[in-house]
Coordinates of N, CA, C and O in Angstrom, one line a residue:
X564 N 94.9 103.8 -21.2 CA 94.1 103.6 -22.3 C 92.7 103.3 -21.8 O 92.5 102.5 -20.9
X565 N 91.7 104.0 -22.4 CA 90.3 103.8 -22.0 C 89.8 102.5 -22.5 O 90.1 102.0 -23.5
X566 N 89.0 101.8 -21.6 CA 88.4 100.5 -22.0 C 87.3 100.7 -23.1 O 86.6 101.7 -23.1
X567 N 87.3 99.8 -24.0 CA 86.3 99.8 -25.0 C 84.9 99.5 -24.5 O 84.8 98.5 -23.6
X568 N 83.9 100.2 -24.9 CA 82.6 99.8 -24.4 C 82.0 98.7 -25.2 O 82.1 98.6 -26.4
X569 N 81.5 97.6 -24.5 CA 81.0 96.5 -25.2 C 79.6 96.8 -25.6 O 78.8 97.3 -24.9
X570 N 79.3 96.5 -26.9 CA 77.9 96.7 -27.4 C 77.4 95.4 -27.9 O 78.1 94.6 -28.4
X571 N 76.1 95.4 -27.9 CA 75.4 94.2 -28.5 C 75.5 94.3 -30.0 O 75.4 95.4 -30.6
X572 N 75.7 93.1 -30.6 CA 75.7 93.1 -32.0 C 74.3 93.4 -32.5 O 73.3 92.8 -32.0
X573 N 74.2 94.2 -33.5 CA 72.8 94.5 -34.1 C 72.3 93.3 -34.8 O 73.1 92.7 -35.6
X574 N 71.1 93.0 -34.6 CA 70.5 91.9 -35.3 C 70.2 92.3 -36.7 O 69.7 93.3 -37.1
X575 N 70.7 91.4 -37.6 CA 70.5 91.7 -39.1 C 69.4 90.8 -39.6 O 69.2 90.7 -40.8
X576 N 68.6 90.2 -38.7 CA 67.6 89.3 -39.1 C 67.7 87.9 -38.4 O 68.7 87.6 -37.9
X577 N 66.6 87.2 -38.4 CA 66.5 85.9 -37.8 C 67.3 84.9 -38.6 O 67.1 84.8 -39.8
X578 N 68.2 84.2 -37.9 CA 69.0 83.2 -38.6 C 68.4 81.8 -38.6 O 68.7 81.1 -37.6
X579 N 67.6 81.5 -39.5 CA 66.9 80.2 -39.5 C 67.9 79.1 -39.7 O 67.7 78.0 -39.1
X580 N 69.0 79.3 -40.4 CA 70.1 78.2 -40.5 C 70.7 77.9 -39.2 O 70.9 76.8 -38.8
X581 N 71.0 78.9 -38.4 CA 71.6 78.7 -37.0 C 70.6 78.0 -36.1 O 70.9 77.1 -35.4
X582 N 69.3 78.4 -36.2 CA 68.3 77.7 -35.4 C 68.1 76.2 -35.8 O 68.1 75.4 -34.9
X583 N 68.1 76.0 -37.1 CA 68.0 74.6 -37.6 C 69.3 73.8 -37.1 O 69.2 72.6 -36.8
X584 N 70.4 74.4 -37.1 CA 71.6 73.7 -36.7 C 71.6 73.4 -35.2 O 72.0 72.3 -34.8
X585 N 71.0 74.3 -34.4 CA 70.9 74.0 -33.0 C 69.9 72.9 -32.7 O 70.2 72.0 -31.9
X586 N 68.8 72.9 -33.5 CA 67.8 71.8 -33.4 C 68.5 70.4 -33.8 O 68.3 69.4 -33.1
X587 N 69.2 70.4 -34.9 CA 69.8 69.2 -35.4 C 70.8 68.7 -34.4 O 70.9 67.5 -34.0
X588 N 71.7 69.6 -33.8 CA 72.7 69.2 -32.8 C 72.0 68.6 -31.6 O 72.5 67.7 -31.0
X589 N 70.9 69.3 -31.2 CA 70.2 68.8 -30.0 C 69.6 67.4 -30.2 O 69.7 66.5 -29.3
X590 N 69.1 67.1 -31.4 CA 68.5 65.8 -31.7 C 69.7 64.8 -31.7 O 69.5 63.7 -31.1
X591 N 70.8 65.1 -32.3 CA 71.9 64.2 -32.4 C 72.5 63.9 -31.0 O 72.9 62.7 -30.7
X592 N 72.5 64.9 -30.1 CA 73.1 64.7 -28.8 C 72.1 64.3 -27.7 O 72.5 64.3 -26.5
X593 N 70.9 64.1 -28.1 CA 69.8 63.8 -27.1 C 69.7 64.9 -26.1 O 69.5 64.6 -24.9
X594 N 69.8 66.1 -26.5 CA 69.6 67.3 -25.6 C 68.2 67.8 -25.8 O 67.5 67.6 -26.8
X595 N 67.8 68.6 -24.8 CA 66.5 69.3 -24.8 C 66.7 70.5 -25.8 O 67.8 71.0 -25.9
X596 N 65.6 70.9 -26.4 CA 65.6 72.1 -27.3 C 64.4 72.9 -26.8 O 63.3 72.4 -26.9
X597 N 64.6 74.1 -26.3 CA 63.5 74.9 -25.8 C 63.5 76.2 -26.6 O 64.6 76.9 -26.7
X598 N 62.4 76.6 -27.1 CA 62.2 77.9 -27.7 C 61.1 78.6 -27.0 O 60.0 78.0 -26.8
X599 N 61.4 79.7 -26.4 CA 60.5 80.4 -25.5 C 60.3 81.9 -25.9 O 61.3 82.6 -26.2
X600 N 59.1 82.4 -25.9 CA 58.8 83.8 -26.2 C 58.7 84.5 -24.9 O 57.9 84.1 -24.0
X601 N 59.5 85.6 -24.7 CA 59.4 86.3 -23.5 C 58.8 87.7 -23.8 O 59.4 88.5 -24.5
X602 N 57.6 88.0 -23.3 CA 57.0 89.3 -23.5 C 57.6 90.3 -22.5 O 57.6 90.0 -21.3
X603 N 58.1 91.3 -22.9 CA 58.7 92.4 -22.0 C 57.8 93.6 -22.2 O 58.1 94.5 -23.0
X604 N 56.7 93.7 -21.5 CA 55.8 94.8 -21.8 C 56.3 96.2 -21.4 O 57.0 96.3 -20.5
X605 N 56.0 97.1 -22.3 CA 56.4 98.5 -22.1 C 55.4 99.4 -22.8 O 55.0 99.0 -24.0
X606 N 54.9 100.4 -22.2 CA 53.9 101.2 -22.9 C 54.5 101.9 -24.1 O 53.8 102.1 -25.1
X607 N 55.7 102.4 -23.9 CA 56.4 103.0 -25.1 C 57.5 102.1 -25.4 O 58.4 101.8 -24.6
X608 N 57.6 101.6 -26.7 CA 58.7 100.7 -27.0 C 60.0 101.4 -26.8 O 60.3 102.4 -27.5
X609 N 60.8 100.8 -25.9 CA 62.2 101.3 -25.7 C 63.1 100.1 -25.8 O 62.7 99.0 -25.6
X610 N 64.4 100.4 -26.0 CA 65.3 99.2 -26.0 C 65.2 98.5 -24.6 O 65.2 99.1 -23.6
X611 N 65.1 97.2 -24.7 CA 65.0 96.3 -23.5 C 63.6 96.0 -23.1 O 63.3 95.3 -22.2
X612 N 62.6 96.6 -23.8 CA 61.2 96.4 -23.5 C 60.5 95.6 -24.5 O 59.3 95.2 -24.4
X613 N 61.1 95.4 -25.7 CA 60.5 94.6 -26.8 C 60.5 93.1 -26.5 O 61.4 92.7 -25.7
X614 N 59.6 92.4 -27.0 CA 59.6 90.9 -26.8 C 60.8 90.3 -27.4 O 61.4 90.8 -28.3
X615 N 61.3 89.2 -26.8 CA 62.5 88.5 -27.2 C 62.2 87.0 -27.3 O 61.2 86.5 -26.6
X616 N 62.9 86.3 -28.1 CA 62.8 84.8 -28.2 C 64.1 84.2 -27.6 O 65.2 84.7 -28.0
X617 N 64.0 83.2 -26.8 CA 65.1 82.5 -26.2 C 65.2 81.1 -26.8 O 64.1 80.5 -26.9
X618 N 66.3 80.7 -27.3 CA 66.5 79.3 -27.8 C 67.6 78.7 -26.9 O 68.7 79.2 -26.8
X619 N 67.2 77.6 -26.2 CA 68.1 77.0 -25.3 C 68.3 75.5 -25.6 O 67.3 74.9 -26.0
X620 N 69.5 75.0 -25.4 CA 69.7 73.5 -25.6 C 70.6 73.0 -24.5 O 71.2 73.8 -23.8
X621 N 70.5 71.7 -24.2 CA 71.2 71.1 -23.2 C 70.3 70.2 -22.4 O 69.2 69.9 -22.8
X622 N 70.8 69.6 -21.3 CA 70.0 68.8 -20.4 C 69.3 69.7 -19.4 O 69.7 70.0 -18.4
X623 N 68.1 70.1 -19.9 CA 67.4 71.2 -19.2 C 66.1 70.7 -18.5 O 65.7 71.3 -17.4
X624 N 65.4 69.8 -19.0 CA 64.1 69.4 -18.6 C 64.1 68.1 -17.9 O 64.4 67.1 -18.5
X625 N 63.7 68.0 -16.7 CA 63.6 66.8 -15.9 C 62.2 66.1 -16.3 O 61.3 66.8 -16.8
X626 N 62.1 64.8 -16.1 CA 60.8 64.1 -16.5 C 59.6 64.8 -15.7 O 58.5 64.9 -16.3
X627 N 59.8 65.2 -14.5 CA 58.8 65.8 -13.7 C 58.4 67.2 -14.3 O 57.2 67.5 -14.5
X628 N 59.4 68.0 -14.7 CA 59.1 69.3 -15.3 C 58.4 69.1 -16.7 O 57.5 69.8 -17.0
X629 N 58.8 68.0 -17.4 CA 58.1 67.8 -18.7 C 56.7 67.4 -18.5 O 55.8 67.9 -19.3
X630 N 56.4 66.6 -17.6 CA 55.0 66.3 -17.3 C 54.2 67.5 -16.9 O 53.0 67.7 -17.3
X631 N 54.8 68.4 -16.1 CA 54.1 69.6 -15.7 C 53.8 70.5 -17.0 O 52.7 71.1 -17.1
X632 N 54.8 70.6 -17.9 CA 54.6 71.4 -19.1 C 53.5 70.8 -20.0 O 52.7 71.5 -20.5
X633 N 53.5 69.5 -20.1 CA 52.4 68.8 -20.9 C 51.1 69.1 -20.3 O 50.1 69.4 -21.0
X634 N 51.0 69.1 -19.0 CA 49.7 69.4 -18.3 C 49.3 70.8 -18.6 O 48.1 71.1 -18.8
X635 N 50.2 71.8 -18.6 CA 49.9 73.2 -18.9 C 49.3 73.3 -20.3 O 48.4 74.1 -20.5
X636 N 49.9 72.6 -21.2 CA 49.5 72.6 -22.6 C 48.0 72.2 -22.7 O 47.2 72.8 -23.3
X637 N 47.7 71.1 -22.0 CA 46.3 70.6 -22.0 C 45.3 71.6 -21.4 O 44.2 71.7 -21.8
X638 N 45.8 72.2 -20.3 CA 44.9 73.2 -19.7 C 44.6 74.4 -20.6 O 43.5 74.9 -20.6
X639 N 45.6 74.8 -21.4 CA 45.4 76.0 -22.3 C 45.1 75.6 -23.7 O 45.3 76.5 -24.6
X640 N 44.7 74.4 -24.0 CA 44.4 74.0 -25.4 C 43.3 74.9 -26.0 O 43.4 75.3 -27.2
X641 N 42.3 75.3 -25.2 CA 41.2 76.2 -25.7 C 41.7 77.6 -26.1 O 41.1 78.3 -26.8
X642 N 43.0 77.9 -25.6 CA 43.6 79.2 -25.9 C 44.6 79.1 -27.0 O 45.4 80.0 -27.3
X643 N 44.7 77.9 -27.6 CA 45.6 77.7 -28.7 C 46.9 77.0 -28.4 O 47.8 76.8 -29.2
X644 N 47.1 76.5 -27.2 CA 48.3 75.8 -26.8 C 48.3 74.4 -27.5 O 47.3 73.8 -27.6
X645 N 49.4 74.0 -28.0 CA 49.5 72.8 -28.8 C 50.8 72.0 -28.3 O 51.8 72.7 -27.9
X646 N 50.8 70.7 -28.5 CA 52.0 69.9 -28.2 C 52.1 68.9 -29.4 O 51.1 68.4 -29.9
X647 N 53.3 68.7 -29.8 CA 53.6 67.7 -30.9 C 54.6 66.6 -30.3 O 55.6 67.0 -29.7
X648 N 54.2 65.4 -30.3 CA 55.1 64.3 -29.8 C 55.5 63.4 -31.0 O 54.6 63.0 -31.7
X649 N 56.8 63.2 -31.1 CA 57.3 62.4 -32.2 C 58.2 61.4 -31.6 O 59.1 61.7 -30.8
X650 N 58.1 60.1 -32.0 CA 59.0 59.1 -31.6 C 60.3 59.3 -32.2 O 60.5 59.7 -33.4
X651 N 61.4 59.1 -31.5 CA 62.8 59.3 -32.0 C 63.0 58.5 -33.2 O 63.7 59.0 -34.2
X652 N 62.5 57.3 -33.3 CA 62.8 56.4 -34.5 C 62.1 57.0 -35.7 O 62.4 56.6 -36.9
X653 N 61.1 57.9 -35.6 CA 60.5 58.5 -36.7 C 61.1 59.8 -37.3 O 60.7 60.3 -38.3
X654 N 62.2 60.2 -36.6 CA 63.0 61.4 -37.0 C 63.9 60.9 -38.1 O 64.7 60.0 -37.9
X655 N 63.9 61.5 -39.3 CA 64.8 61.1 -40.4 C 66.3 61.3 -40.0 O 66.6 62.2 -39.3
X656 N 67.1 60.4 -40.5 CA 68.5 60.5 -40.3 C 69.1 61.7 -41.0 O 68.6 62.0 -42.1
X657 N 70.1 62.3 -40.5 CA 70.7 63.5 -41.1 C 69.9 64.8 -40.9 O 70.2 65.7 -41.6
X658 N 68.9 64.8 -40.1 CA 68.2 66.0 -39.8 C 69.0 67.0 -39.0 O 69.7 66.7 -38.2

């Protein structure tokens, strides 16, 4: 019997509910939540060359790495980089 070819599930749209669930779970579990835009340049748009968004959760960012990222934001403020800092006690319960 021939093996079935695995295919990527076609995206039917961005799932804001799933993204909100990941953020909520990250806050509840004291995990990092990282959303990153990856530009995949290609002169002619072909599959695999379009930009993608990565959403990652878990224990990912060390204090040293966080300070480095904050510094990069400050360096690129004039190009639109922004940072938002919220105290944990100011996050509403049940978010």
